[in-house]
C-alpha positions as a Markdown table, in Angstrom:
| # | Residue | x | y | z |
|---|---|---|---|---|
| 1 | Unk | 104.2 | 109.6 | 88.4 |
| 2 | Unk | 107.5 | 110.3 | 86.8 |
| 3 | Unk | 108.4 | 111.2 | 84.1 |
| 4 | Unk | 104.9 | 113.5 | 83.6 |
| 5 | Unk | 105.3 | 114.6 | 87.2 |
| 6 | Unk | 108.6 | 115.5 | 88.3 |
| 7 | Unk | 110.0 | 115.4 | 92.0 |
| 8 | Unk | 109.9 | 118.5 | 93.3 |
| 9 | Unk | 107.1 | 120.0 | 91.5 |
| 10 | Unk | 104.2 | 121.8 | 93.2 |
| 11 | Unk | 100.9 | 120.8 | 92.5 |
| 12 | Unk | 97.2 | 122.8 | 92.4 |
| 13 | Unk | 94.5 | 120.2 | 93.7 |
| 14 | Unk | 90.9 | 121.2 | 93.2 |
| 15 | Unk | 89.8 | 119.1 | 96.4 |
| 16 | Unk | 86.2 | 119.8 | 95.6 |
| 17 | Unk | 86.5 | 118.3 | 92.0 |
| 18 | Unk | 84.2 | 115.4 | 92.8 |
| 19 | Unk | 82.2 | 116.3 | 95.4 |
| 20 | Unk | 81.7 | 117.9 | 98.7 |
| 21 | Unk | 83.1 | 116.9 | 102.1 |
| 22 | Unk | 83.5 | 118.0 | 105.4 |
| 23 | Unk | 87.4 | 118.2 | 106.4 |
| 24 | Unk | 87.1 | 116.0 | 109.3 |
| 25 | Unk | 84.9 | 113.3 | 107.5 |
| 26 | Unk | 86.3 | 110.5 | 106.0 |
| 27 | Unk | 83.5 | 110.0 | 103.4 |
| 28 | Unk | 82.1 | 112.3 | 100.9 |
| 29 | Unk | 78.2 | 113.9 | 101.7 |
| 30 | Unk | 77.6 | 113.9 | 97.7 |
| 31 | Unk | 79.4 | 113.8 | 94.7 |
| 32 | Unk | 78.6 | 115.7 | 91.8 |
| 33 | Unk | 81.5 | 113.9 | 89.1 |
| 34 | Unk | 83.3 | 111.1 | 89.5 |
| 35 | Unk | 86.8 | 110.3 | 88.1 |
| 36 | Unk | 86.9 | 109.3 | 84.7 |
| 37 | Unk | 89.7 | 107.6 | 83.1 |
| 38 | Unk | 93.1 | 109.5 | 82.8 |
| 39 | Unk | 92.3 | 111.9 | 85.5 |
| 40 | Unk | 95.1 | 112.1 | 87.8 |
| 41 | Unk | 93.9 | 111.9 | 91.0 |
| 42 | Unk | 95.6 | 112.2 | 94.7 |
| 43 | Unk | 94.2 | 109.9 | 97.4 |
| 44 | Unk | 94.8 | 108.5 | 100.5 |
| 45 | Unk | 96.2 | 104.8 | 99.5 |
| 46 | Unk | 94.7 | 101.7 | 102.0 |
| 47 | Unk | 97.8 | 101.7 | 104.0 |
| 48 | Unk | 97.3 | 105.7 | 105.0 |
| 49 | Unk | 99.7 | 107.5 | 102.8 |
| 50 | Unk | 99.4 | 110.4 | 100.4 |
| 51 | Unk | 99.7 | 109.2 | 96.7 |
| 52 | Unk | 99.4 | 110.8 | 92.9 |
| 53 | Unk | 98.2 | 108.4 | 90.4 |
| 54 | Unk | 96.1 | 108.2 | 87.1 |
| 55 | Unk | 92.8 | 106.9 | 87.1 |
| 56 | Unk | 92.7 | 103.6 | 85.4 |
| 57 | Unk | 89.0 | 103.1 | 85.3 |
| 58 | Unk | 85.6 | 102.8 | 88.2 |
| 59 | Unk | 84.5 | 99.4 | 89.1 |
| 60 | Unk | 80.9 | 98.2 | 90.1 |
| 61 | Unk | 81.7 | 98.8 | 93.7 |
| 62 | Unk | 82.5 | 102.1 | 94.1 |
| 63 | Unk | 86.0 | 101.6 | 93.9 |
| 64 | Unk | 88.8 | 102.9 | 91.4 |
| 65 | Unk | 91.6 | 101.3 | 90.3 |
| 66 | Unk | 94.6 | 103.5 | 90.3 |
| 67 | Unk | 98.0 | 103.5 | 88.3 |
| 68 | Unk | 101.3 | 105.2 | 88.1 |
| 69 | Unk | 103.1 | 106.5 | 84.5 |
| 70 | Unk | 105.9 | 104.5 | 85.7 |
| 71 | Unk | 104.4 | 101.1 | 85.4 |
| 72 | Unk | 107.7 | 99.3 | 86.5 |
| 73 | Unk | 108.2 | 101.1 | 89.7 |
| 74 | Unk | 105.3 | 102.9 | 90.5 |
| 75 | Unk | 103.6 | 101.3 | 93.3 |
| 76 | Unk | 99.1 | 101.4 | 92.7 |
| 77 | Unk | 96.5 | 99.2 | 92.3 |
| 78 | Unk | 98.7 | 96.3 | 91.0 |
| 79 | Unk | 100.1 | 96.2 | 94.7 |
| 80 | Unk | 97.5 | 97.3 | 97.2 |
| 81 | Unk | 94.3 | 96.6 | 95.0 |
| 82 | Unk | 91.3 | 98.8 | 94.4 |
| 83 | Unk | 90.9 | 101.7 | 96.1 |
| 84 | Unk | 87.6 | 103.1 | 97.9 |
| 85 | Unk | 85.8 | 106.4 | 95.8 |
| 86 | Unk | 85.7 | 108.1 | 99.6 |
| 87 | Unk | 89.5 | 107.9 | 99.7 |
| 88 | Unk | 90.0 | 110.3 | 97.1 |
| 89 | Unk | 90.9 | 114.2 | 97.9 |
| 90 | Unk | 91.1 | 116.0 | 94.5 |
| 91 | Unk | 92.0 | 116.3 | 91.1 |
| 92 | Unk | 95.6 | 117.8 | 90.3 |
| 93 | Unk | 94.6 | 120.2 | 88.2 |
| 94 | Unk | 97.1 | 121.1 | 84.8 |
| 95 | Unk | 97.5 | 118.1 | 83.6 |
């Protein structure tokens, strides 16, 4: 997410932002927002890793397509495709 997030820097994450979970669930019980475009969002990527990218936009099946500031390094959606709603933990809050 360089250069608006810089390595190093702490982030706050509202993780209940979009909705409600239980920690050991892998799916959310309800949602009450959903990411809109130009939130940035950090999520579980389909390979398993942690990863802070903006919100590029919602598709029809409940998937979001995420991208990095750094478009010509910043490995997202381009790479690894759309990623599931349910995959999401929270909203970086500040930004």
């Amino acid at each position: 997410m360089s250069p608006t997030i810089q390595p190093g820097t702490v982030l706050m994450v509202d993780r209940c932002y979009y909705g409600l979970r239980f920690p050991w669930s892998e799916r959310y019980l309800f949602f009450w927002a959903m990411p809109k475009e130009g939130d940035v969002v950090i999520f579980y990527t389909p390979m398993g890793d942690i990863a802070v990218k903006r919100c590029a936009g919602i598709t029809s099946s409940g998937k979001f397509i995420a991208l990095g500031d750094n478009s010509l390094q910043s490995y997202d959606s381009r790479s690894y495709g759309p990623i599931p709603i349910d995959n999401i933990i929270g909203k970086v809050l500040g930004n």
